[in-house]
Short mmCIF file of C-alpha atoms and ligand atoms in Angstrom, two decimals:
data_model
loop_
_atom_site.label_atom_id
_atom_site.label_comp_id
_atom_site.label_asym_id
_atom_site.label_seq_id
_atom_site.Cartn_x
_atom_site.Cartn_y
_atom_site.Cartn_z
CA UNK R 1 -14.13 -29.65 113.19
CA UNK R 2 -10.84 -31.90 112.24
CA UNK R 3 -8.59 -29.26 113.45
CA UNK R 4 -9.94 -28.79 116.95
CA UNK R 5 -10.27 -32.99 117.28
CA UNK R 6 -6.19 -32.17 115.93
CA UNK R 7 -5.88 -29.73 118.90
CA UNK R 8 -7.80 -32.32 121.38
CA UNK R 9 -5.49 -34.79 119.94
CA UNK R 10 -2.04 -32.80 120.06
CA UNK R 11 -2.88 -31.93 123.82
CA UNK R 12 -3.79 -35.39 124.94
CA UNK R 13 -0.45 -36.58 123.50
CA UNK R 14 2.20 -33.78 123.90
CA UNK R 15 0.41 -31.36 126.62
CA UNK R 16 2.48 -31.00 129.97
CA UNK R 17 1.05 -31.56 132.94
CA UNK R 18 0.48 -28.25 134.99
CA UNK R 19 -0.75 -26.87 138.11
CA UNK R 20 -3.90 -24.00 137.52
CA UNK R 21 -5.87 -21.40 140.16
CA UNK R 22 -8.67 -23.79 140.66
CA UNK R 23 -6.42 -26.55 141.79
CA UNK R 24 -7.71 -28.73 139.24
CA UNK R 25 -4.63 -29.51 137.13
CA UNK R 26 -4.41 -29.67 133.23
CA UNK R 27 -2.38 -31.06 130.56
CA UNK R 28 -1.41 -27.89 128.63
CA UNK R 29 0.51 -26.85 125.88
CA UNK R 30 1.07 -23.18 124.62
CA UNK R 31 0.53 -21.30 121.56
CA UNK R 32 -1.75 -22.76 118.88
CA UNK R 33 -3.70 -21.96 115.80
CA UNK R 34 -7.28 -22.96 114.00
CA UNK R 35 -8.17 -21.59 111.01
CA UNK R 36 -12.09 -21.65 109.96
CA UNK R 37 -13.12 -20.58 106.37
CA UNK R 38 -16.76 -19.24 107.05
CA UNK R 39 -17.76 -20.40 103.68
CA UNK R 40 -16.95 -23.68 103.98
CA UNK R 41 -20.13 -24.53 106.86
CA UNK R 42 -20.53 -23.35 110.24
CA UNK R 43 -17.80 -24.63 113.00
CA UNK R 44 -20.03 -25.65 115.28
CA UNK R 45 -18.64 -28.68 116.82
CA UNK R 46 -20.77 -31.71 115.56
CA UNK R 47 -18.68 -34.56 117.80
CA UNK R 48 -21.28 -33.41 120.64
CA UNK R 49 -24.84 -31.26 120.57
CA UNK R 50 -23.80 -28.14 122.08
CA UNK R 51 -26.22 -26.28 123.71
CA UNK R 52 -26.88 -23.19 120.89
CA UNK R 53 -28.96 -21.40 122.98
CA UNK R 54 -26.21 -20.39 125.49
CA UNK R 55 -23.85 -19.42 123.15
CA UNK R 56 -26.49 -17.69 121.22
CA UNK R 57 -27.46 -15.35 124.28
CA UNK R 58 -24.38 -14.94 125.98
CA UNK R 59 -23.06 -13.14 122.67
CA UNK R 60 -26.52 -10.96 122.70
CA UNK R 61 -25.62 -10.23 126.18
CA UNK R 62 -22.17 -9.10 125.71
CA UNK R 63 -22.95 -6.93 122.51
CA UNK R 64 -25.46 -5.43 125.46
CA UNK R 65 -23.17 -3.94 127.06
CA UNK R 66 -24.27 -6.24 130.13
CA UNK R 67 -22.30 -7.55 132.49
CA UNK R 68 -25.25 -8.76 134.67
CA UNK R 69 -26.37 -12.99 134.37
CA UNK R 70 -30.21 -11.36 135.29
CA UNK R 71 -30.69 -11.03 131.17
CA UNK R 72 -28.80 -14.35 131.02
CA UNK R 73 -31.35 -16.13 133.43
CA UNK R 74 -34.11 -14.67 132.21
CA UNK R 75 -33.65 -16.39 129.25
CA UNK R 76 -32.58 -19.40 130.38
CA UNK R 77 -28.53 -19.90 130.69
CA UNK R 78 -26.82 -20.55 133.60
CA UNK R 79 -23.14 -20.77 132.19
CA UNK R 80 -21.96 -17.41 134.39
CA UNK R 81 -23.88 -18.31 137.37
CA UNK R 82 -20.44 -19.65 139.00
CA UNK R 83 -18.48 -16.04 139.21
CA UNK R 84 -21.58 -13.89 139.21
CA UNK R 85 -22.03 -11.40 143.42
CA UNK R 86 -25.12 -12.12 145.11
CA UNK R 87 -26.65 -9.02 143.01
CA UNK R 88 -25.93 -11.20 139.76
CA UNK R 89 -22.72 -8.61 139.00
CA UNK R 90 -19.54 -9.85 137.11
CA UNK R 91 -18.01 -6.31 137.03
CA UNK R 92 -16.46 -4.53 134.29
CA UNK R 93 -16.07 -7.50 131.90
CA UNK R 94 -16.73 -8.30 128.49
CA UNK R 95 -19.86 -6.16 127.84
CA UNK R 96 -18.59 -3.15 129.50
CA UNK R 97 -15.41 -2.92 127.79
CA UNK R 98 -17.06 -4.03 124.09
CA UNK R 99 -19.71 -1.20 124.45
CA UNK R 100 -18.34 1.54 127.21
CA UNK R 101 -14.48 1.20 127.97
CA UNK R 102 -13.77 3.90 130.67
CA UNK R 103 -11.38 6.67 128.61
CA UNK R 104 -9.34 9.23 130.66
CA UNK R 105 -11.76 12.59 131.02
CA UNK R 106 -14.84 10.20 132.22
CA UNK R 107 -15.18 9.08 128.57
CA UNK R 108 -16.21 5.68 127.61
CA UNK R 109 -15.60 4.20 124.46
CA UNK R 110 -17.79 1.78 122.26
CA UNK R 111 -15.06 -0.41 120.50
CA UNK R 112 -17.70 -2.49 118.30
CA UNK R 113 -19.36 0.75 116.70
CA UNK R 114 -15.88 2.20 115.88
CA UNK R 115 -14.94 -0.99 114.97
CA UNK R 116 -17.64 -1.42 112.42
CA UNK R 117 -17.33 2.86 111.52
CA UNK R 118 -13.62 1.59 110.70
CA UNK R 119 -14.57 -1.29 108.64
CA UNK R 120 -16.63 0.41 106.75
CA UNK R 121 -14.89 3.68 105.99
CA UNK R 122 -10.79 2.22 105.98
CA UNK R 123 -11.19 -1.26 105.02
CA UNK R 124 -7.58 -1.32 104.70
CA UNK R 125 -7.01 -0.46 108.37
CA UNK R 126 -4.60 -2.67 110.29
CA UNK R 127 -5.90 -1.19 113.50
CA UNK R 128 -9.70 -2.55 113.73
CA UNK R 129 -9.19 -4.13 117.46
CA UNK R 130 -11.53 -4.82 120.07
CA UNK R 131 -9.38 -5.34 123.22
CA UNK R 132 -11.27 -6.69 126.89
CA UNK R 133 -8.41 -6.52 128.28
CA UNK R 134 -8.25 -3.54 129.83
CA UNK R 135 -5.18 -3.98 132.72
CA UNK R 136 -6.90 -1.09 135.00
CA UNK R 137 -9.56 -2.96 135.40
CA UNK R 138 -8.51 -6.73 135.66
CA UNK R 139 -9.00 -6.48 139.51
CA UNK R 140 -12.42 -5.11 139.93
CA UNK R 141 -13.70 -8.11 137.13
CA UNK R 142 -15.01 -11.67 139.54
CA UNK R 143 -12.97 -13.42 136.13
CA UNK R 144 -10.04 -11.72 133.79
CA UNK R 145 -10.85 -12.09 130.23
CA UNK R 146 -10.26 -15.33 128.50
CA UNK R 147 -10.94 -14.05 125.11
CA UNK R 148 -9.09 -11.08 125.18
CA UNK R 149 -8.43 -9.16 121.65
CA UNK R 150 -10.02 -9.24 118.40
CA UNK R 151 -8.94 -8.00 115.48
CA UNK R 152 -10.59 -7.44 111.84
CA UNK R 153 -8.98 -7.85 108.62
CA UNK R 154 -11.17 -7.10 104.90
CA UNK R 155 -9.84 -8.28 101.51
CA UNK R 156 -11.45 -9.14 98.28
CA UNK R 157 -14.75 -8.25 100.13
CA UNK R 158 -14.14 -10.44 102.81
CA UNK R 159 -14.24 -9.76 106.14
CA UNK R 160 -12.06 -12.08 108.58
CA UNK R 161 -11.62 -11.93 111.91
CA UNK R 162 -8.77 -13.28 114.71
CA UNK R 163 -9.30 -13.56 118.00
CA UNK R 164 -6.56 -14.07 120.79
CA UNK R 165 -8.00 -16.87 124.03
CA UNK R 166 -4.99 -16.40 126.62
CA UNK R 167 -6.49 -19.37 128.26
CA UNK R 168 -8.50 -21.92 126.76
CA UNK R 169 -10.73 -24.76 128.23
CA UNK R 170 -10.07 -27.15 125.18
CA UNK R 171 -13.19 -29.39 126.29
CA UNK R 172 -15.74 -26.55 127.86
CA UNK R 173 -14.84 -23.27 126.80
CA UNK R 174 -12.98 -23.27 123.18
CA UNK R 175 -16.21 -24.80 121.39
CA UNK R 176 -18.66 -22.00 122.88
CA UNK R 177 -15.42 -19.46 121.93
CA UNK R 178 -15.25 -20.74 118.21
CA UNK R 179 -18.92 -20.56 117.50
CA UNK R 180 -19.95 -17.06 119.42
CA UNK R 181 -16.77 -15.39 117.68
CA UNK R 182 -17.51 -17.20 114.17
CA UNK R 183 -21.36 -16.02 114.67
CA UNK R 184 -20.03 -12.68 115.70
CA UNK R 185 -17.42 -12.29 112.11
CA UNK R 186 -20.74 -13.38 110.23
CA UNK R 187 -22.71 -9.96 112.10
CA UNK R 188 -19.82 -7.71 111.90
CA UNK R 189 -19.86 -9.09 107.94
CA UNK R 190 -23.74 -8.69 107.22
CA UNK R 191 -23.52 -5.07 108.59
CA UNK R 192 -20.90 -4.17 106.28
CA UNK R 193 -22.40 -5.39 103.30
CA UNK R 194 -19.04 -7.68 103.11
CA UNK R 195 -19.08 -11.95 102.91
CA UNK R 196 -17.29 -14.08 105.54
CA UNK R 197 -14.03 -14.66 105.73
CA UNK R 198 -12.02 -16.65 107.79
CA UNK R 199 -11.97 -17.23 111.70
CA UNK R 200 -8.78 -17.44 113.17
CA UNK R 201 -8.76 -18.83 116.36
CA UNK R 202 -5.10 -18.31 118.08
CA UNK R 203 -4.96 -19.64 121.93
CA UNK R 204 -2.21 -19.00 125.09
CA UNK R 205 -2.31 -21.15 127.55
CA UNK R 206 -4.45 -24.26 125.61
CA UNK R 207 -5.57 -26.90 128.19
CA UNK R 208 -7.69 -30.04 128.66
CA UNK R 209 -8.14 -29.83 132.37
CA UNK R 210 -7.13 -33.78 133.86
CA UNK R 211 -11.18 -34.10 135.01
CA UNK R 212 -11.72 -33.67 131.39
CA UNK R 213 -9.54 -36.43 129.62
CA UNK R 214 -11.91 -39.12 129.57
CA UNK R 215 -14.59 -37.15 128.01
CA UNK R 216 -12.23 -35.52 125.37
CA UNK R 217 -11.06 -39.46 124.75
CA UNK R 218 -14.97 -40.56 124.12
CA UNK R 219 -15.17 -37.39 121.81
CA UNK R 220 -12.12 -38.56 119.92
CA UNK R 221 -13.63 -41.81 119.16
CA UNK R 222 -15.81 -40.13 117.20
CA UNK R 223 -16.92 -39.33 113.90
CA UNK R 224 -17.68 -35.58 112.59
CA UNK R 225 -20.66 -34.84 110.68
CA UNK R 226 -20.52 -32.18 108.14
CA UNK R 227 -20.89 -28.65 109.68
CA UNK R 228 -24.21 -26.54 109.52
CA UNK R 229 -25.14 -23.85 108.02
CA UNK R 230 -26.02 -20.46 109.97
CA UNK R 231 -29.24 -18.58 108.51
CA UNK R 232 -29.76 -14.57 109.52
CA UNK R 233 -33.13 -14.42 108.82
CA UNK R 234 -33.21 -10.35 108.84
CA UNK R 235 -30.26 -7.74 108.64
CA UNK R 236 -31.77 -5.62 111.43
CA UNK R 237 -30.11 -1.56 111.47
CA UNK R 238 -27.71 -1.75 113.66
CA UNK R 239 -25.45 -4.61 115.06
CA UNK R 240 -27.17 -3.93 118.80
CA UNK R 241 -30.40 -5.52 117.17
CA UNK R 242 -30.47 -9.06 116.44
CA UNK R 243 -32.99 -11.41 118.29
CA UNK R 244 -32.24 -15.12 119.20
CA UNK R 245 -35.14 -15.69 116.31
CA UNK R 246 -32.80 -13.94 114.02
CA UNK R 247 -30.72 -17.38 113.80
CA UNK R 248 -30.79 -20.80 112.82
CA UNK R 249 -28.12 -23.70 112.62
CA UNK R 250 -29.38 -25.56 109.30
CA UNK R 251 -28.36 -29.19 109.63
CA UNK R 252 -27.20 -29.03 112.82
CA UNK R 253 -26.65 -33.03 113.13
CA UNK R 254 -24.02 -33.88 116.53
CA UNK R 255 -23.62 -36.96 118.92
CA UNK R 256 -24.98 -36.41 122.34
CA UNK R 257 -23.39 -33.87 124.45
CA UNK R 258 -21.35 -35.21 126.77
CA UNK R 259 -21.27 -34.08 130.33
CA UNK R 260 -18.34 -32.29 132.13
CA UNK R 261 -17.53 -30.37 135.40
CA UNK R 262 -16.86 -26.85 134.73
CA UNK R 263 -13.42 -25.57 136.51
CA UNK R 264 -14.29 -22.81 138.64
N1 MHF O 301 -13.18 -23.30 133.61
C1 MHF O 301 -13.88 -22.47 132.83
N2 MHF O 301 -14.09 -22.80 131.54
C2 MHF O 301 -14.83 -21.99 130.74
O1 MHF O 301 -14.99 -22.33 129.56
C3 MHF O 301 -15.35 -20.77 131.27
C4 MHF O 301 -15.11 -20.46 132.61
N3 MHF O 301 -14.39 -21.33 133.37
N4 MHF O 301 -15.61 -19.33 133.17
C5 MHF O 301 -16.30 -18.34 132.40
C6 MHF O 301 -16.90 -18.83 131.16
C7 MHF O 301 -18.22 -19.52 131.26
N5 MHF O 301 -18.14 -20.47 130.12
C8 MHF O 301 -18.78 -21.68 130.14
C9 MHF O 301 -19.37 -22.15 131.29
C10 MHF O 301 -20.00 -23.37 131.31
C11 MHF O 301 -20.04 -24.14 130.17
C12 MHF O 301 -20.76 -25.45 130.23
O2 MHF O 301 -21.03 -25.98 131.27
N6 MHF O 301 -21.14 -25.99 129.08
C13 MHF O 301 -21.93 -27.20 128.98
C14 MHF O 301 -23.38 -26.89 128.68
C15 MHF O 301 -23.98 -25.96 129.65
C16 MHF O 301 -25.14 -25.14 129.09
O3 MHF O 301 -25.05 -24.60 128.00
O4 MHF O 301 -26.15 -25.01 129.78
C17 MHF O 301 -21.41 -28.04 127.84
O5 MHF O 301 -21.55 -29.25 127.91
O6 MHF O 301 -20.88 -27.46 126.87
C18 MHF O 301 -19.45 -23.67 129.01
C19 MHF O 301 -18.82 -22.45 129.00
C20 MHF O 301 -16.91 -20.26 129.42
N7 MHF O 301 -16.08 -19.84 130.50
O1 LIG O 302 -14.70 -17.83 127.39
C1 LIG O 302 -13.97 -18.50 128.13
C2 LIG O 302 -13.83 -18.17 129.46
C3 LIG O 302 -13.04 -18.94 130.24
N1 LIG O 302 -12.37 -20.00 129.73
C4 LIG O 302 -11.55 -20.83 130.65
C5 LIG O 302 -10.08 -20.85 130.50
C6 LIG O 302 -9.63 -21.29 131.89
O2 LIG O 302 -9.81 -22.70 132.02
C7 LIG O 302 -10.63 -20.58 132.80
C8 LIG O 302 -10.14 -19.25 133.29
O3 LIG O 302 -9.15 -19.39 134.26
P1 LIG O 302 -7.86 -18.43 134.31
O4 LIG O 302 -7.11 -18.92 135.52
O5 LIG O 302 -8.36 -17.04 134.47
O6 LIG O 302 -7.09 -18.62 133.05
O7 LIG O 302 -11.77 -20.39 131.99
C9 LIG O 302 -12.50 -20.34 128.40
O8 LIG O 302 -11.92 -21.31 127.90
N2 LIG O 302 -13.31 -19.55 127.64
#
C-alpha cells in the first residue's frame, strides 16, 4: 500500500509530461518496481474502496478463456464496455491467449494448465511464462495487452509470481492489476499445494494521466489502513473452477472510492 502511494508520489513529482493515443496527456515516468509479500495481508489498496467485484470477475472471465463482456455484464461489470464491437467482442485478447494461443499446425495452446503442469512437475523451471502478447495478433485485438507477461518462480515452497504492465494507469488500472494478479499467485499457489510468495509488480510506461492528478493528490492525503486478508473458502479441482463465492476480503476497511474518467 506505501509503495504504490511511493509510486503515486514519485510520478506526481518527477513524471514527464507526455503526449498518449487518447489525446489525454500524462505525467509519466518509465521503468518501476513494487514488491508485495503475500503473507504480509492482501494489497488491496485501502486509500479508496475499490470495487472487488470487478476485479473479482474480470479475472474469472479471463481464466475463461472469454474474450466476450456478455459474461462480464451478466454479472454486473461494465469496466470493458468502452473497447468491446457491437456483438460485445474484444478479439483475441487476454482470455484467448491464457487458455487457447493459436500454435502453427491449427494448434492452440493453454499457457495456464502448462503453466501449473510445470509448476508442479519442475519447480525449478526458469521458463514458467504466460505471455498475452502474442505480436501476430496485436492487430485483430480492439486493445493490445497492458499486462503482458507473467512469469512464476517456487522456492522454499513458495510460489511467487512477476508480472510485466507495459503501460500502466497509475490511478485506474494498476490497483485492479495488483489485486487480480496477487489473487491470481494465491490460485496458481493453492493448486500446487505451495504458500504465497511474493508479487512483483514491474511497469513500462507508468503514468498518472493529467485528468487524474487531483484525485491521485486527495488519495495522497490519505492514510492507509492495514491490508485484508483474502479467504478461499474451497480448493475446487482444477484452477478453471472457482466461483465469486469462493472469496472474501477479511477486513477490507478503505476511504471512499474516489471517482475518475477512464482514458479511452
Ligand atoms: N485508460 C485505461 N485504463 C485502464 O486501466 C484500462 C483501460 N484503459 N482499458 C482496458 C482496461 C479496463 N480497465 C478498467 C476500466 C475501468 C476501471 C474503472 O472505471 N474503475 C473504477 C470503478 C469501476 C467499476 O468497477 O465499476 C474505479 O474507480 O476504480 C478500471 C479498470 C483496466 N483497463
Ligand atoms: O489492465 C490494464 C489495461 C489497461 N491499462 C491502461 C494503460 C493505458 O493507460 C491504457 C492503454 O493504452 P495504450 O495506449 O495501449 O498503452 O490502459 C492498465 O493500466 N491496465
Amino acid at each position: 500500500m506505501q509503495q504504490y502511494l511511493e509510486l503515486l508520489r514519485h510520478v506526481r513529482a518527477r513524471g514527464v509530461r507526455k503526449a498518449d493515443r487518447t489525446g489525454t496527456g500524462t505525467l509519466s515516468v518509465f521503468g518501476y518496481q513494487m514488491r508485495f509479500d503475500l503473507a504480509a495481508g492482501f494489497p488491496l489498496i485501502t486509500t479508496k474502496k475499490l470495487h472487488v467485484k470487478s476485479i473479482l470477475y474480470e479475472l474469472l472471465w479471463f481464466l475463461r478463456g472469454d474474450t466476450n463482456i456478455a459474461y462480464l455484464r451478466d454479472h454486473g461489470v461494465s469496466i470493458w464496455d468502452e473497447w468491446a464491437d457491437e456483438q460485445g467482442e474484444l478479439g483475441p485478447i487476454y482470455g484467448r491467449q491464457w487458455r487457447s494461443w493459436a500454435a502453427p499446425n491449427g494448434r492452440t495452446i493453454d499457457q495456464i494448465s502448462r503453466s501449473i503442469d510445470l509448476i508442479r512437475r519442475n519447480p525449478d523451471s526458469r521458463r514458467i511464462i504466460v505471455s498475452a502478447w502474442n505480436v501476430g495478433e496485436l492487430e485483430s485485438m480492439t486493445l493490445t495487452p497492458c499486462h503482458a507477461l507473467f512469469q512464476f518462480w517456487v522456492a522454499e515452497g513458495k510460489l511467487s509470481c512477476q508480472l510485466y504492465q507495459r503501460s500502466a494507469d497509475l490511478f485506474l488500472g494498476v490497483p485492479f492489476n495488483v489485486a487480480s494478479y496477487a489473487l491470481l499467485t494465491h490460485l496458481f499457489a493453492q493448486q500446487c499445494d505451495l504458500a504465497p510468495g511474493e508479487f512483483i509488480w514491474t511497469g513500462g510506461d507508468c503514468h498518472l494521466y493529467l485528468n487524474h492528478l487531483e484525485q491521485a493528490d486527495e488519495q495522497l492525503g490519505r492514510t492507509p489502513h492495514a491490508p485484508p486478508r483474502l479467504a478461499i473458502r474451497r480448493k475446487p479441482p482444477s484452477i478453471f473452477e472457482y466461483e465469486y463465492e469462493d472469496f472474501e476480503f477479511l477486513d477490507y476497511q478503505a476511504h471512499p472510492a474516489i471517482k475518475a474518467p477512464i482514458a479511452v
